[in-house]
């Protein structure tokens, strides 16, 4: 089980090195907001990882085995890419930064593919719940170290050193990969692309309302995602220090998200997924609008704390319902493949909807921008009307 925790940490650490931490570095170097917004496009590999995932199932490297061999290779290349990113110059060569950051996300997404496959093959059915919990907690700790710890360190040392320290933090994950035994390969290893990809797709699209459910997955968190893409430049722009951002947004916000996830899970036991999607989605939209209030108030630490508590708590609940919904609609015969496809689709707004957010913020101003993001959540809520509880409970 401790392996799941460490692998979760290794998986979560790189994510924000190409998002909020990189945004703060670029903002400090005077990069235009429009360019900073476009940098979210480097996260495209997280969205498209299902395209090369079957390759990891089909072939085995000549060391460590089918799962751990690919995992170690991805981790080695990921560490190298993070080190290369540390020596780039965001102020003078933002597009070189984008190129290197793209490879960071590609190798990070490849690591995720291997880790997800390893967890499913290594843990018994009885251990999957606890294993998933440890993995998610490790993932969040990795994100916290990268973003919260990274921003606090950046107030005292150059960002270049911060990135080298983050590369060093990947070493425990690599050691774990080397010393962990390879899981037994399940029978029926995919021998064709049809078996690995097409059959799950055909099964899913044979369902009534399949397209509407995909639309819902795309739009449910789009407002929250668009707002999140610009929060770090927003905090810096209105006068918060990097230490205040690290302490309040990242550290305090981390625990608010954990609390929201736990409370959301308890509420879902009482009212079910369908009604939870409505309630939590509304709270997400409302919390986004409160950033407009913060833009009006200015750099108030108590104000920031209140907004972050509300936003992260509601986002934690919304994400819990969102993930539970996706798990509930996967067919048990194709759980791994269908969930990978759905989770990739979940990442589309983070890449494409976030790309123009810098331009929107620049043209609208911060207050109007966050109101716009709040209203952008409405289509996702309305799409809940297009499917029934029977759709949600489809897990045969």
Coordinates of C-alpha atoms in Angstrom, one line a residue, residues 50-381:
X50 CA -5.1 7.3 -24.2
X51 CA -3.7 7.4 -27.7
X52 CA -0.4 5.8 -26.7
X53 CA -1.6 3.9 -23.6
X54 CA -2.3 0.7 -25.7
X55 CA 1.4 0.7 -26.7
X56 CA 2.4 0.2 -23.1
X57 CA 0.0 -2.8 -22.9
X58 CA 1.2 -4.3 -26.1
X59 CA 5.0 -4.2 -25.6
X60 CA 7.5 -5.1 -22.8
X61 CA 10.9 -3.4 -22.3
X62 CA 13.9 -5.7 -21.6
X63 CA 14.2 -4.6 -18.0
X64 CA 12.0 -4.7 -14.9
X65 CA 8.9 -6.0 -16.7
X66 CA 6.0 -4.7 -18.6
X67 CA 4.7 -2.2 -16.1
X68 CA 7.8 -1.1 -14.1
X69 CA 10.1 -1.0 -17.2
X70 CA 7.9 1.6 -18.9
X71 CA 7.5 3.4 -15.6
X72 CA 11.2 3.7 -14.8
X73 CA 11.9 4.9 -18.4
X74 CA 9.2 7.6 -18.1
X75 CA 10.5 8.7 -14.7
X76 CA 14.1 9.0 -16.0
X77 CA 13.0 11.1 -19.0
X78 CA 10.7 13.2 -16.8
X79 CA 13.5 14.1 -14.4
X80 CA 15.7 15.1 -17.3
X81 CA 12.9 17.2 -18.8
X82 CA 12.3 19.1 -15.5
X83 CA 16.1 19.8 -15.2
X84 CA 16.1 21.1 -18.8
X85 CA 13.1 23.3 -17.9
X86 CA 15.1 24.8 -15.0
X87 CA 17.7 26.2 -17.4
X88 CA 15.3 27.8 -19.8
X89 CA 14.7 31.6 -19.9
X90 CA 10.9 32.5 -19.7
X91 CA 11.5 36.2 -20.1
X92 CA 13.5 36.0 -23.4
X93 CA 12.5 32.6 -24.8
X94 CA 8.9 31.8 -23.7
X95 CA 8.4 29.4 -26.7
X96 CA 11.5 27.4 -25.8
X97 CA 10.0 27.1 -22.3
X98 CA 6.8 25.9 -23.9
X99 CA 8.6 23.2 -25.9
X100 CA 10.5 21.8 -22.9
X101 CA 7.3 22.1 -20.7
X102 CA 5.5 20.0 -23.4
X103 CA 7.9 17.2 -22.9
X104 CA 7.6 17.4 -19.1
X105 CA 3.8 16.8 -19.5
X106 CA 4.4 14.1 -22.1
X107 CA 6.7 12.1 -19.8
X108 CA 4.5 12.8 -16.8
X109 CA 1.4 11.6 -18.7
X110 CA 3.3 8.4 -19.7
X111 CA 4.3 7.9 -16.0
X112 CA 0.5 8.2 -15.1
X113 CA -0.3 5.5 -17.7
X114 CA 2.2 3.1 -16.2
X115 CA 1.2 3.8 -12.6
X116 CA -2.5 3.4 -13.2
X117 CA -1.9 0.0 -14.9
X118 CA 0.4 -1.1 -12.1
X119 CA -2.1 -0.2 -9.4
X120 CA -4.9 -2.2 -11.1
X121 CA -2.7 -5.3 -11.6
X122 CA -0.9 -5.2 -8.2
X123 CA -3.8 -4.6 -5.8
X124 CA -6.6 -7.2 -5.2
X125 CA -10.2 -6.2 -5.5
X126 CA -10.4 -5.8 -1.7
X127 CA -7.4 -3.4 -1.7
X128 CA -8.5 -1.2 -4.6
X129 CA -10.4 1.3 -2.4
X130 CA -7.7 1.9 0.1
X131 CA -5.1 1.8 -2.6
X132 CA -6.9 4.5 -4.6
X133 CA -7.3 6.6 -1.4
X134 CA -3.6 6.4 -0.7
X135 CA -2.7 7.2 -4.3
X136 CA -5.0 10.3 -4.4
X137 CA -3.6 11.6 -1.1
X138 CA -0.1 11.1 -2.3
X139 CA -1.0 12.9 -5.5
X140 CA -2.3 15.9 -3.6
X141 CA 0.8 16.0 -1.4
X142 CA 2.9 16.0 -4.6
X143 CA 0.9 18.9 -5.9
X144 CA 1.2 20.7 -2.6
X145 CA 5.0 20.3 -2.5
X146 CA 5.3 21.5 -6.1
X147 CA 3.0 24.5 -5.9
X148 CA 2.8 25.6 -2.3
X149 CA 6.4 24.7 -1.4
X150 CA 7.7 25.8 -4.8
X151 CA 6.1 29.3 -4.6
X152 CA 7.3 29.8 -1.0
X153 CA 10.9 28.8 -1.9
X154 CA 10.7 31.1 -5.0
X155 CA 10.4 34.1 -2.6
X156 CA 13.9 33.3 -1.3
X157 CA 15.7 31.4 -4.1
X158 CA 15.6 31.6 -7.9
X159 CA 12.9 29.6 -9.8
X160 CA 15.7 27.7 -11.5
X161 CA 16.8 26.2 -8.2
X162 CA 13.2 25.4 -7.3
X163 CA 12.8 23.3 -10.4
X164 CA 16.1 21.4 -9.7
X165 CA 14.8 20.7 -6.2
X166 CA 11.6 19.4 -7.6
X167 CA 13.5 17.1 -10.0
X168 CA 15.3 15.7 -6.9
X169 CA 12.0 15.1 -5.3
X170 CA 11.2 12.5 -8.0
X171 CA 14.0 10.3 -6.9
X172 CA 12.0 8.4 -4.2
X173 CA 9.5 7.4 -6.8
X174 CA 12.3 6.1 -9.0
X175 CA 13.8 4.1 -6.2
X176 CA 10.4 2.6 -5.4
X177 CA 10.0 1.6 -9.0
X178 CA 13.3 -0.2 -9.0
X179 CA 12.7 -2.2 -5.7
X180 CA 9.0 -3.0 -6.2
X181 CA 8.3 -6.4 -7.7
X182 CA 6.5 -6.5 -11.1
X183 CA 2.9 -7.6 -10.8
X184 CA 1.7 -10.7 -12.5
X185 CA 0.5 -10.0 -16.0
X186 CA -3.2 -10.7 -16.3
X187 CA -4.4 -13.2 -18.9
X188 CA -5.4 -11.9 -22.3
X189 CA -2.7 -9.3 -22.9
X190 CA -4.0 -7.1 -25.8
X191 CA -2.7 -8.3 -29.1
X192 CA -4.4 -5.7 -31.3
X193 CA -5.6 -2.1 -31.2
X194 CA -9.2 -3.3 -31.6
X195 CA -9.1 -5.3 -28.4
X196 CA -7.4 -2.5 -26.5
X197 CA -9.4 0.5 -27.8
X198 CA -12.2 -0.1 -30.3
X199 CA -14.3 -2.6 -28.3
X200 CA -14.7 -0.2 -25.3
X201 CA -15.5 2.6 -27.6
X202 CA -18.2 0.6 -29.5
X203 CA -19.7 -0.5 -26.2
X204 CA -19.9 3.0 -24.8
X205 CA -21.4 4.7 -27.9
X206 CA -24.1 2.0 -28.2
X207 CA -25.7 3.5 -25.1
X208 CA -28.6 5.9 -25.1
X209 CA -27.5 9.5 -24.3
X210 CA -23.8 8.7 -24.7
X211 CA -23.0 11.9 -26.5
X212 CA -24.9 14.1 -23.9
X213 CA -22.8 12.4 -21.1
X214 CA -19.6 13.3 -22.9
X215 CA -20.8 16.9 -23.3
X216 CA -21.5 17.0 -19.6
X217 CA -18.0 15.7 -18.7
X218 CA -16.6 18.5 -20.9
X219 CA -18.6 21.3 -19.5
X220 CA -19.3 20.5 -15.8
X221 CA -16.1 22.1 -14.4
X222 CA -15.3 24.4 -17.3
X223 CA -16.0 27.6 -15.3
X224 CA -13.9 26.5 -12.4
X225 CA -11.1 25.3 -14.7
X226 CA -11.0 28.6 -16.7
X227 CA -10.8 30.7 -13.4
X228 CA -8.1 28.4 -12.0
X229 CA -5.9 29.0 -15.0
X230 CA -5.5 32.7 -14.2
X231 CA -5.6 32.7 -10.4
X232 CA -1.8 32.8 -9.8
X233 CA -1.3 35.8 -12.1
X234 CA -4.4 37.4 -10.5
X235 CA -3.1 37.1 -7.0
X236 CA 0.3 38.6 -8.0
X237 CA -1.4 41.3 -10.0
X238 CA -3.5 42.6 -7.2
X239 CA -0.6 42.7 -4.7
X240 CA -0.3 39.4 -2.8
X241 CA 3.3 38.1 -2.2
X242 CA 4.4 34.7 -3.3
X243 CA 4.7 33.6 0.4
X244 CA 1.0 34.7 1.0
X245 CA 0.0 32.8 -2.1
X246 CA 1.9 29.7 -1.0
X247 CA 0.7 29.8 2.6
X248 CA -3.0 30.7 2.0
X249 CA -3.8 29.4 -1.5
X250 CA -1.7 26.3 -1.6
X251 CA -1.3 25.2 2.1
X252 CA -4.5 26.3 3.6
X253 CA -6.4 25.6 0.3
X254 CA -5.0 22.1 0.3
X255 CA -6.8 21.2 3.6
X256 CA -10.0 22.9 2.4
X257 CA -9.9 20.7 -0.7
X258 CA -9.4 17.6 1.4
X259 CA -12.3 18.6 3.7
X260 CA -14.5 19.2 0.7
X261 CA -13.7 15.8 -0.7
X262 CA -14.5 14.0 2.5
X263 CA -17.8 16.0 3.1
X264 CA -18.8 15.5 -0.5
X265 CA -18.3 11.7 -0.2
X266 CA -20.5 11.6 2.9
X267 CA -23.2 13.8 1.3
X268 CA -23.3 11.5 -1.8
X269 CA -24.0 8.5 0.5
X270 CA -27.1 10.4 1.6
X271 CA -28.5 12.0 -1.6
X272 CA -26.8 10.1 -4.4
X273 CA -24.6 11.2 -7.3
X274 CA -27.3 12.8 -9.4
X275 CA -28.5 15.4 -6.8
X276 CA -24.9 15.9 -5.6
X277 CA -23.9 17.0 -9.1
X278 CA -26.5 19.7 -9.0
X279 CA -25.7 20.9 -5.5
X280 CA -21.9 20.8 -5.8
X281 CA -22.0 22.3 -9.3
X282 CA -24.0 25.3 -8.1
X283 CA -21.5 25.8 -5.2
X284 CA -18.6 25.7 -7.6
X285 CA -20.1 28.4 -9.8
X286 CA -20.9 30.6 -6.8
X287 CA -17.4 30.3 -5.3
X288 CA -15.9 31.3 -8.7
X289 CA -17.9 34.6 -8.6
X290 CA -16.4 35.4 -5.2
X291 CA -13.0 36.0 -6.9
X292 CA -14.6 39.1 -8.5
X293 CA -15.3 40.4 -5.0
X294 CA -11.7 39.8 -4.1
X295 CA -10.6 41.7 -7.1
X296 CA -12.7 44.6 -5.9
X297 CA -11.4 44.4 -2.3
X298 CA -7.7 44.0 -3.1
X299 CA -4.9 42.2 -1.3
X300 CA -6.7 41.3 1.9
X301 CA -5.3 38.2 3.5
X302 CA -8.5 37.5 5.5
X303 CA -10.5 38.0 2.2
X304 CA -8.2 35.7 0.3
X305 CA -8.6 33.1 3.1
X306 CA -12.4 33.3 3.0
X307 CA -12.5 33.0 -0.8
X308 CA -10.1 30.1 -0.9
X309 CA -11.9 28.2 1.9
X310 CA -15.2 28.5 -0.1
X311 CA -13.7 27.8 -3.5
X312 CA -11.5 24.9 -2.6
X313 CA -14.1 23.3 -0.3
X314 CA -16.8 23.4 -3.1
X315 CA -14.3 22.4 -5.7
X316 CA -13.4 19.3 -3.6
X317 CA -17.0 18.3 -3.4
X318 CA -17.6 18.9 -7.1
X319 CA -14.5 16.9 -8.1
X320 CA -15.6 14.0 -5.8
X321 CA -19.1 13.8 -7.5
X322 CA -17.5 14.3 -10.9
X323 CA -15.1 11.4 -10.5
X324 CA -17.8 9.2 -8.9
X325 CA -20.0 9.9 -11.8
X326 CA -17.3 8.9 -14.4
X327 CA -16.6 5.7 -12.4
X328 CA -20.3 4.8 -12.3
X329 CA -20.7 4.9 -16.1
X330 CA -17.8 2.6 -17.0
X331 CA -18.7 -0.9 -18.0
X332 CA -17.0 -3.4 -15.7
X333 CA -15.6 -5.3 -18.7
X334 CA -13.8 -2.2 -19.9
X335 CA -13.2 -0.2 -16.7
X336 CA -9.5 0.7 -17.3
X337 CA -9.8 1.7 -20.9
X338 CA -13.1 3.6 -20.6
X339 CA -12.0 5.4 -17.5
X340 CA -8.8 6.4 -19.2
X341 CA -10.7 7.8 -22.1
X342 CA -13.2 9.7 -19.8
X343 CA -10.4 11.1 -17.6
X344 CA -8.6 12.3 -20.7
X345 CA -11.8 14.0 -21.9
X346 CA -12.0 15.6 -18.4
X347 CA -8.7 17.3 -19.1
X348 CA -9.8 18.9 -22.4
X349 CA -11.1 22.1 -20.8
X350 CA -8.0 22.4 -18.7
X351 CA -6.0 22.6 -22.0
X352 CA -8.3 24.3 -24.6
X353 CA -10.7 26.4 -22.5
X354 CA -7.8 27.7 -20.4
X355 CA -5.7 28.8 -23.3
X356 CA -7.6 32.1 -24.1
X357 CA -8.1 33.0 -20.4
X358 CA -5.2 35.4 -20.4
X359 CA -6.6 37.3 -23.3
X360 CA -10.1 37.3 -21.7
X361 CA -8.7 38.6 -18.4
X362 CA -6.7 41.3 -20.2
X363 CA -9.7 42.5 -22.2
X364 CA -12.4 42.2 -19.4
X365 CA -10.5 43.1 -16.3
X366 CA -10.4 40.7 -13.3
X367 CA -13.9 41.4 -11.9
X368 CA -15.7 40.8 -15.1
X369 CA -13.5 37.9 -16.0
X370 CA -14.4 35.9 -12.9
X371 CA -18.1 36.7 -13.3
X372 CA -17.8 35.3 -16.9
X373 CA -16.2 32.1 -15.5
X374 CA -19.0 31.7 -13.0
X375 CA -21.6 32.0 -15.7
X376 CA -19.7 29.5 -17.9
X377 CA -20.6 26.8 -15.5
X378 CA -24.4 27.0 -16.4
X379 CA -24.3 24.8 -19.5
X380 CA -22.7 22.0 -17.6
X381 CA -25.4 22.2 -14.9

